[in-house]
Each structure stands twice: as C-alpha cells, then as structure tokens.
XYZ file of C-alpha atoms in Angstrom:
652
model
C -86.799 8.255 -128.185
C -87.814 11.186 -126.008
C -91.382 12.387 -125.551
C -93.270 14.727 -127.823
C -92.338 18.326 -128.512
C -90.086 20.174 -130.899
C -86.404 20.818 -130.273
C -85.603 24.519 -130.173
C -81.907 24.399 -130.940
C -79.652 21.330 -130.727
C -79.337 19.217 -127.583
C -76.257 19.646 -125.428
C -74.323 17.092 -123.352
C -73.465 17.851 -119.739
C -69.824 18.083 -118.729
C -69.832 14.565 -117.275
C -71.683 13.139 -120.295
C -74.476 11.883 -118.050
C -77.291 14.136 -119.230
C -78.530 15.650 -122.451
C -80.630 18.787 -122.307
C -82.644 20.762 -124.818
C -85.499 23.192 -125.192
C -88.705 21.647 -126.473
C -91.379 24.048 -127.679
C -94.031 21.880 -129.321
C -97.366 23.638 -129.619
C -97.246 25.321 -126.204
C -94.728 27.137 -124.034
C -91.153 25.805 -124.213
C -89.878 23.293 -121.690
C -86.409 22.245 -120.629
C -86.028 18.523 -121.251
C -83.459 16.495 -119.318
C -82.528 13.056 -120.607
C -80.415 10.378 -118.908
C -78.027 9.221 -121.622
C -76.963 5.968 -119.943
C -80.446 4.949 -118.793
C -81.966 6.048 -122.118
C -84.941 7.782 -120.578
C -86.340 11.232 -120.104
C -85.879 12.472 -116.535
C -87.956 15.637 -116.543
C -89.737 18.207 -118.654
C -90.103 21.503 -116.809
C -91.206 24.992 -117.736
C -88.532 27.551 -118.523
C -87.907 30.590 -116.357
C -87.503 33.146 -119.133
C -89.785 34.677 -121.749
C -88.937 33.778 -125.361
C -86.114 31.467 -124.351
C -84.175 30.702 -127.525
C -81.263 28.429 -126.581
C -79.820 26.221 -123.837
C -76.312 24.844 -123.403
C -74.399 23.127 -120.634
C -71.382 24.706 -119.007
C -68.306 22.722 -117.953
C -69.672 22.671 -114.409
C -71.859 19.593 -113.745
C -75.512 20.412 -113.224
C -75.236 23.991 -114.482
C -76.515 25.231 -117.826
C -76.937 28.584 -119.535
C -80.043 29.783 -121.327
C -80.443 32.686 -123.740
C -83.691 34.664 -123.893
C -85.011 37.639 -125.828
C -88.196 38.931 -124.235
C -89.569 41.070 -127.081
C -87.796 40.084 -130.303
C -85.408 43.050 -130.257
C -82.393 40.756 -129.645
C -81.710 42.398 -126.303
C -80.441 39.076 -125.015
C -80.444 38.073 -121.355
C -78.425 35.148 -119.998
C -79.741 32.830 -117.301
C -77.863 30.391 -115.114
C -79.917 27.197 -114.849
C -79.486 24.768 -111.980
C -81.095 21.767 -113.626
C -81.534 19.694 -110.479
C -83.628 22.361 -108.721
C -85.092 24.122 -111.778
C -83.711 27.467 -110.579
C -83.312 30.114 -113.300
C -81.202 33.132 -112.297
C -80.463 36.099 -114.607
C -76.760 36.856 -114.849
C -75.797 40.368 -113.825
C -77.781 43.020 -111.998
C -80.322 43.571 -114.758
C -78.663 46.673 -116.176
C -76.614 44.926 -118.890
C -78.059 44.849 -122.405
C -77.485 42.525 -125.348
C -75.695 39.900 -123.270
C -74.000 37.038 -125.084
C -71.887 34.041 -124.149
C -68.397 35.027 -125.285
C -66.589 31.951 -124.030
C -66.729 28.715 -122.051
C -63.610 26.685 -121.365
C -62.791 23.446 -119.626
C -59.724 25.264 -118.254
C -62.009 27.573 -116.236
C -65.125 25.480 -115.676
C -66.552 27.629 -112.876
C -66.805 30.797 -114.983
C -68.433 32.026 -118.148
C -67.104 34.858 -120.288
C -69.926 37.264 -121.087
C -70.111 40.224 -123.452
C -72.668 43.006 -123.072
C -73.411 46.358 -124.629
C -71.092 49.086 -123.301
C -72.052 52.599 -122.280
C -71.034 54.084 -125.621
C -73.090 53.062 -128.672
C -71.482 50.131 -130.445
C -69.008 49.337 -127.636
C -68.852 46.067 -125.690
C -67.957 45.108 -122.130
C -66.421 41.706 -121.406
C -66.942 40.144 -117.985
C -65.988 36.900 -116.264
C -69.007 35.718 -114.288
C -68.849 33.108 -111.537
C -71.314 30.286 -112.130
C -71.500 29.749 -108.376
C -72.090 33.271 -107.081
C -72.988 35.276 -110.197
C -70.256 37.779 -109.300
C -68.844 39.564 -112.362
C -65.219 40.589 -112.838
C -64.499 43.086 -115.640
C -62.022 41.925 -118.262
C -62.430 44.690 -120.862
C -64.623 47.774 -120.602
C -65.934 49.850 -123.493
C -64.194 47.923 -126.269
C -65.044 49.475 -129.634
C -63.420 46.678 -131.607
C -65.317 44.617 -134.152
C -64.342 41.480 -132.184
C -62.092 40.344 -129.355
C -60.635 36.829 -129.357
C -59.903 34.972 -126.113
C -57.652 31.982 -125.482
C -58.655 28.785 -123.672
C -57.857 30.423 -120.325
C -60.431 33.123 -121.273
C -57.761 35.815 -121.547
C -58.186 38.481 -124.255
C -55.436 37.976 -126.801
C -56.404 39.616 -130.100
C -58.650 42.569 -130.962
C -60.053 43.137 -134.444
C -60.672 46.448 -136.190
C -62.302 47.039 -139.581
C -60.177 49.572 -141.440
C -61.543 52.368 -143.674
C -60.827 50.337 -146.832
C -62.797 47.335 -145.554
C -59.718 45.367 -144.506
C -59.464 43.744 -141.077
C -56.599 44.158 -138.662
C -55.835 41.870 -135.729
C -53.677 43.394 -133.012
C -52.425 41.888 -129.790
C -54.311 42.928 -126.675
C -51.735 44.470 -124.305
C -50.882 42.106 -121.482
C -49.483 44.896 -119.281
C -51.855 47.511 -117.790
C -49.604 50.420 -118.753
C -49.439 49.420 -122.442
C -51.904 50.805 -124.997
C -50.805 48.884 -128.101
C -49.825 45.246 -128.114
C -48.564 45.314 -131.702
C -49.823 44.092 -135.065
C -50.522 40.383 -135.485
C -52.219 40.109 -138.895
C -53.709 42.379 -141.542
C -56.425 40.795 -143.682
C -57.046 42.578 -147.004
C -60.569 43.487 -148.037
C -60.587 40.746 -150.671
C -60.150 38.089 -147.952
C -62.065 39.798 -145.152
C -65.247 37.709 -145.425
C -63.371 34.435 -145.878
C -60.822 34.579 -143.050
C -62.321 33.615 -139.712
C -61.048 32.816 -136.272
C -61.665 29.264 -135.027
C -59.978 29.036 -131.609
C -56.679 29.176 -129.766
C -54.675 26.065 -129.050
C -54.747 24.752 -125.504
C -51.388 26.294 -124.625
C -52.290 29.729 -126.017
C -49.162 29.801 -128.173
C -50.999 29.025 -131.404
C -54.384 29.564 -132.982
C -56.423 28.155 -135.837
C -57.844 30.268 -138.650
C -59.766 29.541 -141.834
C -57.825 31.198 -144.672
C -58.431 31.510 -148.427
C -56.820 28.845 -150.567
C -57.044 30.246 -154.060
C -60.156 32.008 -155.408
C -62.540 29.089 -154.778
C -61.111 27.247 -151.777
C -60.214 27.530 -148.106
C -57.721 25.989 -145.743
C -57.686 25.369 -142.027
C -54.352 26.698 -140.832
C -52.439 26.724 -137.569
C -50.454 29.871 -136.790
C -48.135 30.781 -133.949
C -49.416 33.567 -131.722
C -47.062 35.044 -129.162
C -47.651 38.412 -127.466
C -46.310 41.308 -129.505
C -45.105 39.139 -132.394
C -46.468 39.308 -135.954
C -47.975 36.233 -137.521
C -45.614 33.594 -138.831
C -45.966 31.149 -141.703
C -49.259 29.235 -141.465
C -49.205 25.444 -141.321
C -51.997 23.933 -143.381
C -54.106 21.371 -141.539
C -56.670 20.678 -144.269
C -57.716 22.127 -147.628
C -61.149 22.314 -149.253
C -61.629 23.166 -152.919
C -64.969 24.525 -154.115
C -66.448 24.627 -150.626
C -65.902 25.612 -147.009
C -65.814 24.277 -143.482
C -69.201 23.895 -141.852
C -67.824 23.049 -138.418
C -64.783 21.692 -136.603
C -64.256 19.533 -133.528
C -61.150 19.456 -131.370
C -59.822 16.485 -129.425
C -60.092 16.920 -125.662
C -56.709 15.285 -124.991
C -54.600 17.120 -127.596
C -56.536 20.327 -128.233
C -56.081 19.765 -131.954
C -58.764 19.478 -134.667
C -59.719 15.908 -135.454
C -63.095 16.294 -137.220
C -64.132 18.598 -140.051
C -67.557 19.101 -141.548
C -67.030 20.116 -145.147
C -69.718 21.903 -147.139
C -69.833 21.799 -150.895
C -73.106 21.258 -152.726
C -73.764 18.602 -150.059
C -72.056 18.156 -146.663
C -69.516 15.550 -145.649
C -67.811 14.567 -142.401
C -64.020 14.256 -142.601
C -62.073 12.620 -139.737
C -58.531 13.993 -139.535
C -57.627 11.185 -137.144
C -57.853 7.972 -139.162
C -58.786 5.911 -136.120
C -62.245 7.507 -136.320
C -62.850 6.669 -139.998
C -64.612 3.323 -139.205
C -66.798 5.120 -136.639
C -67.934 7.645 -139.243
C -68.788 4.806 -141.633
C -70.872 3.123 -138.936
C -72.662 6.407 -138.277
C -73.444 6.829 -141.981
C -75.070 3.421 -141.992
C -76.951 3.936 -138.732
C -78.265 7.402 -139.620
C -78.869 6.841 -143.322
C -77.120 10.075 -144.180
C -73.885 11.977 -143.624
C -73.349 12.441 -139.875
C -72.526 15.707 -138.145
C -70.618 15.205 -134.894
C -71.631 18.016 -132.526
C -70.120 17.167 -129.124
C -68.148 14.445 -127.384
C -68.113 13.666 -123.684
C -66.069 10.570 -122.951
C -67.487 7.660 -124.940
C -70.687 9.535 -125.793
C -70.909 11.432 -129.061
C -73.817 13.717 -129.839
C -74.513 13.491 -133.571
C -77.017 15.051 -135.951
C -78.593 13.599 -139.084
C -79.629 16.107 -141.737
C -81.824 15.372 -144.738
C -83.744 17.789 -146.972
C -87.086 16.003 -146.544
C -87.248 16.074 -142.735
C -85.975 18.246 -139.920
C -82.821 17.323 -138.038
C -82.688 14.172 -135.915
C -80.257 13.764 -133.022
C -78.639 10.609 -131.715
C -76.056 9.477 -129.177
C -73.251 7.212 -130.349
C -71.365 5.122 -127.807
C -67.831 4.511 -129.047
C -67.317 1.781 -126.432
C -70.167 -0.399 -127.738
C -70.454 0.938 -131.292
C -74.179 1.517 -130.705
C -76.072 4.528 -132.095
C -79.448 5.272 -130.532
C -82.002 8.009 -131.221
C -82.156 10.922 -128.804
C -84.560 13.583 -130.065
C -86.031 15.141 -133.161
C -86.789 18.719 -134.107
C -90.314 17.637 -135.085
C -91.105 14.255 -133.485
C -94.474 13.864 -135.192
C -93.198 14.763 -138.649
C -93.063 12.011 -141.246
C -90.515 12.526 -144.014
C -92.029 14.973 -146.469
C -92.508 13.768 -150.059
C -89.923 16.227 -151.386
C -86.570 15.946 -153.090
C -83.778 18.540 -153.047
C -81.117 18.357 -155.744
C -78.178 20.713 -156.329
C -77.527 22.064 -159.822
C -74.917 24.308 -161.422
C -76.841 27.115 -163.082
C -75.007 28.914 -165.916
C -74.859 32.699 -165.590
C -74.679 35.346 -168.278
C -71.092 36.290 -167.369
C -69.846 32.721 -167.809
C -69.918 31.726 -164.156
C -72.139 29.225 -162.377
C -74.280 29.391 -159.234
C -74.856 26.351 -157.030
C -78.645 26.216 -156.924
C -81.002 23.916 -155.054
C -84.181 22.685 -156.712
C -86.752 21.225 -154.340
C -89.920 19.527 -155.587
C -92.594 17.229 -154.268
C -93.196 13.772 -155.727
C -96.372 15.078 -157.318
C -94.506 17.935 -158.998
C -91.828 15.543 -160.284
C -94.478 13.269 -161.780
C -96.326 16.148 -163.389
C -95.988 16.123 -167.160
C -95.129 19.802 -167.533
C -93.743 22.792 -165.654
C -95.817 24.001 -162.735
C -95.918 26.859 -160.222
C -92.535 27.873 -158.854
C -91.152 30.038 -156.076
C -87.786 31.768 -156.265
C -86.560 31.651 -152.646
C -83.743 34.130 -151.913
C -81.615 33.713 -148.795
C -80.703 36.570 -146.470
C -77.354 38.042 -145.562
C -76.393 38.336 -148.357
C -73.182 36.905 -146.900
C -74.764 33.553 -146.098
C -75.726 30.564 -148.221
C -78.516 28.088 -148.956
C -77.789 24.486 -147.987
C -78.910 21.009 -149.018
C -80.171 20.084 -145.555
C -83.716 20.671 -144.328
C -84.884 24.286 -144.474
C -88.317 24.896 -143.034
C -89.722 27.407 -145.521
C -88.327 25.574 -148.540
C -89.740 22.221 -147.450
C -93.077 23.812 -146.565
C -93.345 25.328 -150.044
C -92.295 22.162 -151.853
C -94.663 19.990 -149.832
C -97.493 22.256 -150.974
C -96.694 21.482 -154.603
C -94.461 24.394 -155.589
C -91.067 23.959 -157.225
C -88.562 25.917 -155.130
C -85.520 27.484 -156.805
C -82.744 28.604 -154.411
C -79.679 30.092 -156.084
C -76.467 30.832 -154.219
C -76.014 34.097 -156.096
C -72.722 36.003 -156.025
C -71.978 37.232 -152.518
C -73.066 33.900 -151.009
C -70.453 32.476 -148.674
C -69.017 28.977 -148.841
C -67.793 29.074 -152.435
C -64.530 30.984 -152.125
C -63.446 34.597 -151.795
C -63.816 35.359 -155.522
C -67.550 34.565 -155.402
C -68.019 36.777 -152.340
C -66.074 39.677 -153.827
C -67.990 39.467 -157.117
C -70.908 41.027 -155.216
C -69.081 44.200 -154.174
C -71.325 47.164 -155.059
C -73.536 44.861 -157.106
C -76.679 45.136 -154.986
C -79.471 45.686 -157.482
C -77.116 44.885 -160.374
C -75.165 41.645 -161.059
C -76.596 40.008 -157.928
C -80.054 40.524 -159.410
C -78.844 39.181 -162.768
C -77.939 35.911 -161.056
C -81.511 35.582 -159.784
C -82.945 36.332 -163.218
C -80.579 33.777 -164.776
C -81.679 31.145 -162.262
C -85.303 31.688 -163.250
C -84.452 31.610 -166.962
C -82.688 28.296 -166.392
C -85.606 26.863 -164.403
C -88.024 27.794 -167.186
C -85.749 26.377 -169.895
C -85.353 23.116 -167.935
C -89.117 22.737 -167.651
C -89.067 23.191 -163.889
C -91.107 26.388 -163.738
C -94.063 27.661 -165.725
C -93.033 31.155 -166.898
C -96.475 32.572 -166.077
C -96.703 31.019 -162.593
C -93.681 32.369 -160.695
C -93.658 33.950 -157.219
C -90.778 35.526 -155.307
C -90.068 35.058 -151.609
C -87.183 36.242 -149.442
C -86.287 37.625 -146.023
C -83.947 40.424 -144.907
C -81.515 40.810 -147.841
C -83.663 38.247 -149.649
C -86.670 40.510 -149.026
C -84.737 43.366 -150.593
C -83.791 41.254 -153.609
C -87.326 40.077 -154.385
C -88.736 43.605 -154.059
C -86.022 44.987 -156.310
C -86.747 42.268 -158.875
C -90.484 42.976 -158.732
C -89.747 46.673 -159.304
C -87.410 46.196 -162.263
C -87.963 42.892 -164.063
C -89.698 42.511 -167.403
C -90.789 39.059 -166.305
C -94.434 38.398 -165.521
C -94.677 37.599 -161.818
C -97.654 36.426 -159.827
C -96.536 38.028 -156.537
C -93.599 38.978 -154.316
C -93.409 38.188 -150.588
C -90.763 40.030 -148.549
C -90.187 39.422 -144.834
C -88.150 41.905 -142.760
C -86.969 43.506 -146.011
C -84.342 46.143 -146.600
C -86.016 48.704 -148.830
C -83.785 51.811 -148.600
C -80.062 51.168 -149.092
C -79.047 54.775 -148.421
C -80.824 54.765 -145.078
C -79.450 51.351 -144.143
C -75.795 52.264 -144.751
C -76.128 55.709 -143.191
C -77.917 54.407 -140.092
C -76.890 50.788 -139.504
C -77.816 49.022 -136.256
C -75.682 50.195 -133.361
C -74.093 46.762 -132.981
C -72.903 46.849 -136.619
C -71.227 50.253 -136.466
C -67.755 48.767 -136.083
C -68.280 47.075 -139.465
C -69.499 50.234 -141.201
C -66.350 50.588 -143.372
C -66.998 47.109 -144.725
C -70.637 47.960 -145.490
C -69.605 51.103 -147.356
C -66.979 49.215 -149.343
C -69.243 46.297 -150.263
C -72.648 47.989 -150.633
C -71.800 51.608 -151.423
C -70.918 54.869 -149.685
C -73.763 57.406 -149.445
C -71.207 60.141 -148.687
C -70.035 59.967 -152.319
C -72.641 61.525 -154.666
C -72.251 59.008 -157.467
C -72.538 56.022 -155.143
C -75.416 57.619 -153.256
C -77.322 57.962 -156.516
C -76.632 54.311 -157.356
C -77.857 53.195 -153.944
C -81.020 55.255 -154.268
C -81.698 53.797 -157.725
C -81.219 50.274 -156.336
C -83.691 50.884 -153.481
C -87.165 49.471 -154.175
C -88.820 52.081 -151.940
C -87.908 54.620 -154.635
C -89.425 52.547 -157.471
C -93.029 51.783 -156.498
C -94.303 52.609 -159.970
C -92.297 49.700 -161.420
C -94.245 46.990 -159.577
C -96.610 44.944 -161.728
C -97.509 42.201 -159.264
C -99.138 42.051 -155.822
C -96.791 42.436 -152.855
C -96.983 41.011 -149.339
C -94.724 42.654 -146.753
C -94.093 41.029 -143.346
C -92.247 42.691 -140.489
C -91.819 42.566 -136.714
C -92.144 45.924 -134.988
C -89.171 45.188 -132.681
C -86.699 44.325 -135.442
C -83.294 45.652 -134.338
C -81.479 44.771 -137.576
C -83.862 46.136 -140.200
C -86.247 48.750 -138.778
C -89.932 48.032 -139.365
C -90.088 51.480 -140.945
C -88.443 49.910 -143.995
C -91.577 47.829 -144.622
C -94.086 50.506 -143.640
C -92.489 53.081 -145.956
C -92.484 50.514 -148.749
C -96.154 49.792 -148.113
C -97.081 53.476 -148.162
C -95.104 54.050 -151.368
C -96.894 51.147 -153.051
C -100.300 52.290 -151.785
C -99.735 55.832 -153.053
C -98.775 54.402 -156.451
C -102.038 52.428 -156.503
C -100.297 49.066 -156.254
C -101.775 45.892 -154.777
C -99.970 45.622 -151.429
C -100.581 44.048 -148.024
C -98.561 44.639 -144.861
C -98.538 42.039 -142.063
C -97.129 43.655 -138.935
C -96.322 41.783 -135.717
C -96.117 44.167 -132.733
C -94.338 41.607 -130.517
C -91.811 40.106 -132.959
C -88.378 41.085 -134.209
C -86.310 40.149 -137.246
C -87.848 36.666 -137.163
C -91.336 35.506 -136.238
C -90.784 32.951 -133.485
C -93.821 32.595 -131.207
C -96.113 29.658 -131.964
C -99.359 31.539 -132.592
C -97.704 34.117 -134.822
C -95.857 31.476 -136.834
C -99.105 29.620 -137.463
C -100.822 32.819 -138.509
C -97.997 33.680 -140.893
C -98.062 30.184 -142.398
C -101.813 30.455 -142.975
C -101.434 33.892 -144.539
C -98.634 32.718 -146.872
C -100.494 29.546 -147.827
C -103.562 31.451 -148.967
C -101.628 34.324 -150.499
C -99.565 32.021 -152.700
C -102.487 29.737 -153.512
C -104.637 32.671 -154.619
C -101.941 33.824 -157.033
C -100.139 30.667 -158.144
C -103.128 28.355 -157.935
C -103.718 25.978 -155.080
C -101.762 22.763 -155.696
C -103.820 19.630 -155.272
C -101.566 18.429 -152.451
C -102.242 21.488 -150.314
C -105.206 21.850 -148.007
C -106.974 25.178 -147.847
C -106.644 27.198 -144.664
C -109.492 29.568 -145.553
C -112.193 27.532 -143.855
C -110.234 27.374 -140.604
C -109.992 31.152 -140.337
C -107.063 32.991 -138.813
C -105.364 30.870 -136.134
C -105.844 32.052 -132.578
C -103.101 33.379 -130.334
C -101.647 35.772 -132.889
C -100.920 39.480 -132.713
C -100.656 39.867 -136.502
C -102.186 43.072 -137.880
C -103.032 43.262 -141.594
C -103.117 46.436 -143.680
C -104.260 46.556 -147.308
C -103.605 49.214 -149.903
C -106.731 50.698 -151.561
C -106.122 48.587 -154.644
C -105.856 45.411 -152.525
C -109.118 46.347 -150.800
C -110.856 46.768 -154.143
C -109.520 43.432 -155.378
C -110.640 41.583 -152.256
C -114.071 43.155 -152.452
C -114.430 42.143 -156.095
C -113.289 38.570 -155.354
C -115.503 38.096 -152.293
C -118.838 36.335 -152.885
C -121.802 38.675 -152.339
C -119.269 41.356 -151.558
C -121.769 44.193 -151.392
C -123.823 42.560 -148.638
C -120.735 41.518 -146.690
C -119.103 44.934 -146.675
C -122.277 46.924 -146.238
C -121.824 48.621 -149.595
C -122.042 47.787 -153.256
C -119.114 46.578 -155.310
C -119.603 49.571 -157.581
C -118.776 51.854 -154.669
C -115.368 50.204 -154.423
C-alpha cells in the first residue's frame, strides 16, 4: 500500500507498465506520487508545478505525463507536460490559449498529444497536435464552431457534429481535401435519441467506429459501424445489448483494437468480459476485491482495477494476469475506515405509473431506530446525469451523520433509456418536480423519513430543483441547501456559457425557448428567483464567484430576492472557487457550515459530533451573508445575545 494522502483522480499506468502515477492531495498541497508496480513500492512524492492541479495521466511516451490545472476555478484549463524523472512541469503552448483540453492520445502517435483550446470567436475551438518532445504545436483545425469533432486513432479529424435547430444532431465527414468544404453526411441523430447516442472511438484501421445507440425505449446497444470518407452510415453491427441500463465504460484490446470489456450500469454496476478467456480473471477479481471490479487500464500483464462500494471511497489495485495476484495500490482516502452506512436501490412508484430508480442510504444507527428519522432529499445535477450505487462523498457524509438520504433518478436522468430522458423535455419545474415529491411521499410511507424532519440539498440543476420545491411545495420542510444553483431559467437559456453555445438548440428544445412568449412565461414561472414569497423554510445558498457554468449572480439575486421578501436566507460565497468547491480549507469550511446548518434544523443526530466548539476552520475564503430575518433568528437563538451583539434582543 502506498503512503498517506488522498487520490485526486484515478491512478494511471505508464506506457511501459512500469510505473503508476497519481495526484495525492491529503490535507496539504497536492503531490505527484510515483509508484514502482513491479517492486511494489513508492518511488517519490513531489510537489506539483501548477496551481489547483486537478488530474494527471500518462502519455504513450515513457516517462512523460500530462497534468490538467485550473488556477482560479473558472475552468480555464491549462495543460502541463510532466517529465516525471526530473520533476519538470512545462505549460503546453505559449500561454495565450484558453480552456485547453486533451482531445486525444493514441499509441499510433505516441510522441504527440491532440489538444483543443478556445478559438478566437466565442464558442469556437482550435485543435492542435503538440509534440511531447519540443512542445511545438501544429494546427489541425482552426475556429471550429462544431459541437464536437471526432478523431481516429491516427489523430486525424474524421467527423464533425452539429446540433440542428430542432435539437437533432448531425455527423458529417470532415473534408480530407483542402479545397473541399463539405465531406458529406454520415449520420443524422433525431432529437429523441440525441442524449443517448454517443461516440466511443474509431477502430484501429479508421474504417469503422463504435457508437452507443438506443435499443428500444429503455435499453442501449454498443454497435460497430463502417465509416469511409464521404459515405453515409451503413447497417450497424450489434456488439452487446443492455436492457434497463447503460454502459459505464468500455475497454479495447491492444492487439485487435476491438472492445473486450464492458462496465454495465443498472441499479448496481457489473463487469462483462466480451472475450470469454477473461471470465475467470473477473471472478478472481471479484473475490480479491470483495465487490464488482472495474478494469481501468491494461499495460502488458498489469491491469489497473478499481473497487467501488457505497460505504467507502474507491480503492485501486494492480492485477497481474501472469501470476493471478491482485495487490493494493492506493486509496482515495487511506485513513478512512468503511463508514457504517448502507446504500440500497429501490423502484419508487410515480404518479404517472412509472418508476424511478432511487437510492436510500442510511447508517446502522438509523436502520436500528424504531421509527422514521430525519431525512435529506439529495438531488443530482445535470439534469442529464444520474445517481449511482457506488460511493458518493456528500451522500455518505450525510448518512454517516445519521440522516436518511433519498436520491431519486428522476425523469431526465441518463442511464435508463431514451424514453426516460425525453420524458423530461420542457418539464423543468413540472413533472421532474413531481418525481421528487413522489420520492419523498414514498420515503414517508415506507417509514424511512419523518414527514416533519425533511431537508433538501442539491447542486447545479439539483440546486435549482430544491429551490423550486421549497418555493412551491405544500410539504413542511426544515430547510433547503442549494450549491451553485440555477435560479433564473430565462436568463440561463438566453445567456448560456460560451462553451455551450453550440448546444443552444438542444437547450431550447429540452428546457424551453424564451423567444416564444408562451414558453418564456413558463420558464419565468418555473424560476425560483421569481417566487421568493413562496418559501416557508430557511435557505442556504452556496456559490463560487468564478463559476463559469452557472454565474454566481444566480445565487446572489436569489439571496436578495429572499431577503427582500423577509425570508430566512444565508449566502456562502467563495471568491476563489468555481462551480465546485475544491480547495482543502474551503471544503472543510463548507462541511462545517453544512453540518451545523442541518443539525440546527433537523436535529443533531447522536452519531454526529458538533463542529460549533471548533469554530470556523482556518484557511478558508468563505464569506457569509445573512438576510435580516436570519440575523434576527441568530440573535434570538444566541445565549446572552444582547451582550454579545452590543444591543438588546428587543432592538432586533
């Protein structure tokens, strides 16, 4: 087992399989950890050469890695070449490129990395091939305004995607001749399938590609399709089908370039070997890890695998196919014992006759309790994402503190078929909210939640959903906590982030079009910022000032609207964070704030320790703002409040 420190992102195996590398943050600044796989020992732990480094991966060139950093939380990514032997960190490019991302790495071109960066025109992208030796960049595409460009294994642009006005997607061939402007249509994906179909990769020879396609209303298939320049798509050949779920990941064999492992996600994940010779290996991994394995990478005989459980963060191991031995490598939280929590999936009946896959997470103490206790409805973001069975930090943190956590995969959640996604079209604030209400009704009826001790918590879209519920529900709520929340749907669709502009037709089709009066009115009515008078519970808003996806103004306007309506509201603003709070001091401060906020309103579970005596953790930039009503409440609750505030409680 490696030394102490948390893993920030999964480990990665070097091209020769000799080394594993990962970022380890722990309680201080992140370090780059190098581990000798054969010798089973840590080689070094060195400081990183980039502020807010978020990820590290190896290239196909031995001894060279790539790191991704975001200096201020605005997601203006910078890429660094890392020479691991010397500890040299070198920014790629001349410093002028913005929002850099790794667009492709290939064993066919090991000495180069394909990079995308923001173009000169808003919303456009440049694609560059960068030498890992010299850092010299060669333009491949300049000023592409496509929603996506897909490259083959030789890192050549082959297909370009456009979102059409009706929300459909169109894939067209990228012209292979410089004097050609249109390479011809390859595939048109109707709106109904647009959020289900996804590109996986090209075959090694570039003459075929693999896509995930719908397979009926509730299933998907991995399909192989021919792809020749200028030719439309042919008949897909099905590789594997999944009913009632989706693919969580795929691995391709190095010798054939064909898929030979699938990670299937239903209510719980499973690993499916397409090559039967690996079936005994997967069984051995299940036994060794004590859970379903996830195979992440393979370099020769060494497999990098992950073990996911709901009660503890991910653990990583290396499996040697030559010896059959599986040995631990690293853990996301080395000092963390398994938490005393249990996560079980349930099918929650909905008012329209459907069902939502919902996760219920409780501590041992809550399960042994004779009656329903305090509960938190936790709403995922996106909304085109999903909640999963595996460890989720906020869910486990809540459950370990004694709260029952209810996580519904409401309509619009991905992973359950195209029909479930499409059922959310223009249902923000409507049927999507009904699903959340139905999940709470079910939890109360099942004795999982006390009806008078319910809190709401969500981030991004989830922040929108909990605010909208607090503004409209007849249910008695103890509080609502919204992080990075959308609060004004009209503003969001009219002024989306620059990097989402190519998808604007899809947003208008699925959320609503403010250019049409009737839809604009519906969006305004479904925006919690316009309904402050409907709130009957305290509200905590959390936002990073550098959020590039959801402007912090969304939270500040919501706070001002609540304050002017004499509601109990608190705003926690982080000047140096973005859409997510990631720095150690700020995360600790947010945890302490949430712990006390929920305990004060739901009651402090016996299993949870109070953070009040410790005071606000140091090293944070968090700024707190209270509405007048929140100030009056705090003054009334504080012991000897008149002496402490220099005034009498009557004056409040």
